[in-house]
The first five atom37 places (N, CA, C, CB, O) and aatype in JSON, in Angstrom:
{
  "aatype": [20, 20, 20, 20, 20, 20, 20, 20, 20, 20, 20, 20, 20, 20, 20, 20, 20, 20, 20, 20, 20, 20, 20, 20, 20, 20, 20, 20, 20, 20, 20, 20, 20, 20, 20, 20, 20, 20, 20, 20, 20, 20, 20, 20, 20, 20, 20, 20, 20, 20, 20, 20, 20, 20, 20, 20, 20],
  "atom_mask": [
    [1, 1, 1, 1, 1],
    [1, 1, 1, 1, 1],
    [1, 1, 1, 1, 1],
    [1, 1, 1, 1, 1],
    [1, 1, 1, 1, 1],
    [1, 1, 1, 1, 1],
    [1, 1, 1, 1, 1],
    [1, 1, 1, 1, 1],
    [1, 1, 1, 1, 1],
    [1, 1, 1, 1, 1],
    [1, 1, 1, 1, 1],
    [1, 1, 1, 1, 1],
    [1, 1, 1, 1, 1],
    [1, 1, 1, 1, 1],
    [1, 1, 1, 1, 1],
    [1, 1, 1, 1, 1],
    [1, 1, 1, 1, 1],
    [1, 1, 1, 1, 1],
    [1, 1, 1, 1, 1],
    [1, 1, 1, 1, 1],
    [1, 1, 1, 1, 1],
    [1, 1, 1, 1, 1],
    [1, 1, 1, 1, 1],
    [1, 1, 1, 1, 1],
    [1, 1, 1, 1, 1],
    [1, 1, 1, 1, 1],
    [1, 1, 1, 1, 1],
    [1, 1, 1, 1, 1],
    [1, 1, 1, 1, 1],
    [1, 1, 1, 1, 1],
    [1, 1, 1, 1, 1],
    [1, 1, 1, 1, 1],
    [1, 1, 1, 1, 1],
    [1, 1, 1, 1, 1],
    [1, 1, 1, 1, 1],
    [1, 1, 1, 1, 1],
    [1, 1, 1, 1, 1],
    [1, 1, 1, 1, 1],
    [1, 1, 1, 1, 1],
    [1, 1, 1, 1, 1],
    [1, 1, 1, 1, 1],
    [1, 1, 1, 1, 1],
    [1, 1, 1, 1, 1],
    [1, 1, 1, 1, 1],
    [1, 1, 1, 1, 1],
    [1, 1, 1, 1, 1],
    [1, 1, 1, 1, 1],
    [1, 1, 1, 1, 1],
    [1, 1, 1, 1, 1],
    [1, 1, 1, 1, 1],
    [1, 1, 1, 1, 1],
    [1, 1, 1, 1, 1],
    [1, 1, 1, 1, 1],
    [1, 1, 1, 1, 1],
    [1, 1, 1, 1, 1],
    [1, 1, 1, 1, 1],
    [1, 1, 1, 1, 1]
  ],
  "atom_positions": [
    [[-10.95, 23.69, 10.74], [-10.58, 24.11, 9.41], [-10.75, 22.91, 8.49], [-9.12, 24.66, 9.37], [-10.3, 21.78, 8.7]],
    [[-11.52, 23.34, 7.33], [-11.62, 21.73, 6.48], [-10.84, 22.24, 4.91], [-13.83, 21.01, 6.14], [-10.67, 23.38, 4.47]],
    [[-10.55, 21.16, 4.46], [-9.63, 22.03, 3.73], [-9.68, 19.94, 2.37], [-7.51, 22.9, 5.15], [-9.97, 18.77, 2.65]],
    [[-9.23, 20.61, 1.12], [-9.31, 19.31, 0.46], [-7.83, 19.88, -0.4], [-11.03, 18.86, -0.56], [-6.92, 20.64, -0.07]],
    [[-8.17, 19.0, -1.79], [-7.31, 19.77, -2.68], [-7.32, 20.88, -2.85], [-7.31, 19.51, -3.66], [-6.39, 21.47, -2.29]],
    [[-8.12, 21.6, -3.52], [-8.67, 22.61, -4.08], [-9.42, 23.58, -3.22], [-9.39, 22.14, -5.0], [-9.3, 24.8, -3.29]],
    [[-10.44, 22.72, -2.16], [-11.17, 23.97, -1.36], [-12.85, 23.65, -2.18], [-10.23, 25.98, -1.82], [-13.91, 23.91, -1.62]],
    [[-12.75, 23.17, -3.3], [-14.04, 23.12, -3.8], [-14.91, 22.07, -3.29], [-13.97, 23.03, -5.13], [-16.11, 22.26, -3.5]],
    [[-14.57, 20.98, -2.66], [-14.96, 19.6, -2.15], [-15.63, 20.47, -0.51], [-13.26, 18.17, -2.01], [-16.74, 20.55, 0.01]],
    [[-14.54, 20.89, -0.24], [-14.55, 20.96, 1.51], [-15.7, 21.96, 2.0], [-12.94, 21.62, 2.2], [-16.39, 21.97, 3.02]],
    [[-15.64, 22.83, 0.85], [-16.85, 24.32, 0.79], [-18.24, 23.12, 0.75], [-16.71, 25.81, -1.28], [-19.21, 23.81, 0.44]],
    [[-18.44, 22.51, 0.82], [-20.13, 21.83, 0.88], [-20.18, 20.87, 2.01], [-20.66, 20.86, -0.63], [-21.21, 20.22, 2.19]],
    [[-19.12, 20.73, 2.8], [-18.87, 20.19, 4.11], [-19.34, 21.69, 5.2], [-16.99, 19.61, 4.18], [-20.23, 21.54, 6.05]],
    [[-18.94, 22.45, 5.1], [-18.89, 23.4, 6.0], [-20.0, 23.37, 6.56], [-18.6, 24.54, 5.59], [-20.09, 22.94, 7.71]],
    [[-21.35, 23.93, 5.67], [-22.83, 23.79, 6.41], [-23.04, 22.73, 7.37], [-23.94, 23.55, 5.41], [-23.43, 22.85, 8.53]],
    [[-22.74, 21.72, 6.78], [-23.41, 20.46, 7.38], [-22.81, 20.15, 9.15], [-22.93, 19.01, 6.21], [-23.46, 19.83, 10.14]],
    [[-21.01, 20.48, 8.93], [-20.6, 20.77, 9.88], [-21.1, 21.95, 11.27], [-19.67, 20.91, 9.31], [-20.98, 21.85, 12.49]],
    [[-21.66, 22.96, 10.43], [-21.73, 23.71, 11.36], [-23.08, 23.7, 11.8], [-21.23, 24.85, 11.06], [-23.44, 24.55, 12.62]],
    [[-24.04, 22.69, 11.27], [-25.41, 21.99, 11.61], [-25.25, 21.43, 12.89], [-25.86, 20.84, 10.61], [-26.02, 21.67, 13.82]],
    [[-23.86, 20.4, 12.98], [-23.85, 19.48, 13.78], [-23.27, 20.15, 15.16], [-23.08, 18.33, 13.18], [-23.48, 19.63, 16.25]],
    [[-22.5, 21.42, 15.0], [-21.54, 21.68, 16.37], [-21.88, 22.95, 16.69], [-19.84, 21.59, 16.21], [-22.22, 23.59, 15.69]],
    [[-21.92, 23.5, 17.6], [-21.79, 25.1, 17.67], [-20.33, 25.28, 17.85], [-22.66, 25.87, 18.96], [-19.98, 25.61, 18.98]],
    [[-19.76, 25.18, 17.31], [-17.47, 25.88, 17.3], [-18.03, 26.03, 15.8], [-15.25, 24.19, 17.69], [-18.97, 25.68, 15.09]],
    [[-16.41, 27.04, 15.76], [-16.98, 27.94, 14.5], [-16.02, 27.15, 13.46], [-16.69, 29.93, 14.59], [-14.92, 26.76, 13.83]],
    [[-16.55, 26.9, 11.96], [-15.78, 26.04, 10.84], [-15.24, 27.3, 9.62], [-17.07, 24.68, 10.03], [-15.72, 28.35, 9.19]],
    [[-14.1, 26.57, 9.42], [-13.39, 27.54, 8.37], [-12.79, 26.67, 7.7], [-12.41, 28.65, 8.83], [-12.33, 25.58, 8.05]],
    [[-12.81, 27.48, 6.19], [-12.49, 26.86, 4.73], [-11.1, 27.31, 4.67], [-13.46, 27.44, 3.35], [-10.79, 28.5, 4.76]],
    [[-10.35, 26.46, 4.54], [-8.86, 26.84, 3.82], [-8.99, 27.26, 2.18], [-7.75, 25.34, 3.89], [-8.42, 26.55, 1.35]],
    [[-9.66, 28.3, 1.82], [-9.45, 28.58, 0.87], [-8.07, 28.42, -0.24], [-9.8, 29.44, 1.18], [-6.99, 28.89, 0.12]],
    [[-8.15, 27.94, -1.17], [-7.64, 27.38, -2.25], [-6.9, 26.02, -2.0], [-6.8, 28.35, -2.83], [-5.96, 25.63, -2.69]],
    [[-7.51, 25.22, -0.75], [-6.87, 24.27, -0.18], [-5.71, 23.82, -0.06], [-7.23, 23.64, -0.39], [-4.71, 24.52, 0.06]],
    [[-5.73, 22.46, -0.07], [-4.16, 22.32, 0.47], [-3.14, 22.45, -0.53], [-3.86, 20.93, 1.12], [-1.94, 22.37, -0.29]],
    [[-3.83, 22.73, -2.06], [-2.48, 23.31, -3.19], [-2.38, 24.77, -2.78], [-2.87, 23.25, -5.17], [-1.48, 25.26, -3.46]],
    [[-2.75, 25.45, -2.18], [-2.35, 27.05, -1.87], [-1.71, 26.91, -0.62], [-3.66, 28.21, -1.74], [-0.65, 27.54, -0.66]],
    [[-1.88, 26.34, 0.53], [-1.04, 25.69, 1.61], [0.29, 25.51, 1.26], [-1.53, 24.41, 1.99], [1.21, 26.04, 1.87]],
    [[0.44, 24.62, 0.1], [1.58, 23.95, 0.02], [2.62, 25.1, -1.34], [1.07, 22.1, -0.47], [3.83, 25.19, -1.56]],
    [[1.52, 25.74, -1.89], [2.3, 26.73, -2.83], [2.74, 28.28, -2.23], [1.32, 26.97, -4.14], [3.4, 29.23, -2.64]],
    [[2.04, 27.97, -1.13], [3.0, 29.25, 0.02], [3.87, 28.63, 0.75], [2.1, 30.13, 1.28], [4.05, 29.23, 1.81]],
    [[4.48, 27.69, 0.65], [5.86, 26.92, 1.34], [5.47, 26.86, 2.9], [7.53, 27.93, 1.12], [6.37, 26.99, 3.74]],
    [[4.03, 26.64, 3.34], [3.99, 26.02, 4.3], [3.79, 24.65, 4.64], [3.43, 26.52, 4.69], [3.28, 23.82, 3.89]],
    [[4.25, 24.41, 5.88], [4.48, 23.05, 6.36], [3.58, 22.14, 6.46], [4.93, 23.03, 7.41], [2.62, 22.27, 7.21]],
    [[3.81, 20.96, 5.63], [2.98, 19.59, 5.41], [3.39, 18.63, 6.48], [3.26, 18.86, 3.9], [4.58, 18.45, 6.73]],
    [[2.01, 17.73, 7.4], [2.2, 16.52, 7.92], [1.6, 15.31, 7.18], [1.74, 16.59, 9.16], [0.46, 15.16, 6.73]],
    [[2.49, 14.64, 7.18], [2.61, 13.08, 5.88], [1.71, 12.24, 6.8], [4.65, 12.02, 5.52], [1.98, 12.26, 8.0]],
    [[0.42, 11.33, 6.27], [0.19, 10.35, 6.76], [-1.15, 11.08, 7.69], [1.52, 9.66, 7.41], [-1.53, 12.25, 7.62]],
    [[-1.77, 9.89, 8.62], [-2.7, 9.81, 9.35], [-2.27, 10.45, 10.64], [-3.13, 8.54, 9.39], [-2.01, 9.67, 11.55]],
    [[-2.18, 11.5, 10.82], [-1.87, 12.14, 11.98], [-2.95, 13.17, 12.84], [-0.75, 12.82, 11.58], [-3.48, 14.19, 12.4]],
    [[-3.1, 12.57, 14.23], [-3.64, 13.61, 15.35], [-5.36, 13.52, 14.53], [-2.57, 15.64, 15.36], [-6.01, 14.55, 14.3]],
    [[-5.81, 12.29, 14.23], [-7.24, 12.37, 13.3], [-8.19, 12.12, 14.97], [-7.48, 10.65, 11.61], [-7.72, 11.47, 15.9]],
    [[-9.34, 12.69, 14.97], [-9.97, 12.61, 16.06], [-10.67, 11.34, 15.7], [-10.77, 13.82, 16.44], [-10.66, 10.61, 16.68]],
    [[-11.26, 10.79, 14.7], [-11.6, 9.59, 14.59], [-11.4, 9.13, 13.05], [-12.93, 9.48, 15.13], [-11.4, 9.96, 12.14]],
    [[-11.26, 7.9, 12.85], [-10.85, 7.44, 11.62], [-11.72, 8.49, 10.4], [-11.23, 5.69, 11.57], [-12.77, 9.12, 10.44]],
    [[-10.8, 8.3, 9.47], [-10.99, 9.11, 7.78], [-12.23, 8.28, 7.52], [-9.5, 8.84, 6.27], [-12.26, 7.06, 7.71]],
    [[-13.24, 8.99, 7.1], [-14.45, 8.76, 6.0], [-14.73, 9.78, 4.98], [-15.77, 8.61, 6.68], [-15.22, 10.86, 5.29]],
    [[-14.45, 9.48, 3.85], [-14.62, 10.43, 2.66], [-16.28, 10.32, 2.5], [-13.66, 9.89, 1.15], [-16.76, 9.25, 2.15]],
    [[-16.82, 11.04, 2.67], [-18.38, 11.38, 2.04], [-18.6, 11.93, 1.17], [-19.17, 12.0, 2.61], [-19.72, 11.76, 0.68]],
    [[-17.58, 12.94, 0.47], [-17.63, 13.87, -0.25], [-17.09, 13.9, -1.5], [-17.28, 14.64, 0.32], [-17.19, 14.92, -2.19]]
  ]
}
């Protein structure tokens, strides 16, 4: 699941992702402000990352 602020960043990740892997990729639509404006649960900080953060996008 890739997911940004908004959802508008993360939507041009998806292709490229799903270039690289055959597992299937999904957009958190309206990202993590619709996440967080349905009172679901936020983790703070660098957590469970499979390899260090690189912003490309």
């Amino acid at each position: 699941v890739l997911t940004c602020g908004s959802s508008r960043l993360a939507r041009f990740a998806v292709a490229d992702l799903e270039a690289l892997t055959d597992k299937p990729v999904f957009l958190l639509e309206g990202g993590t402000a619709s996440w967080i404006k349905a009172g679901l649960p936020l983790e703070h900080g660098e957590s469970r990352l499979a390899s260090p953060r690189i912003d490309r996008y």
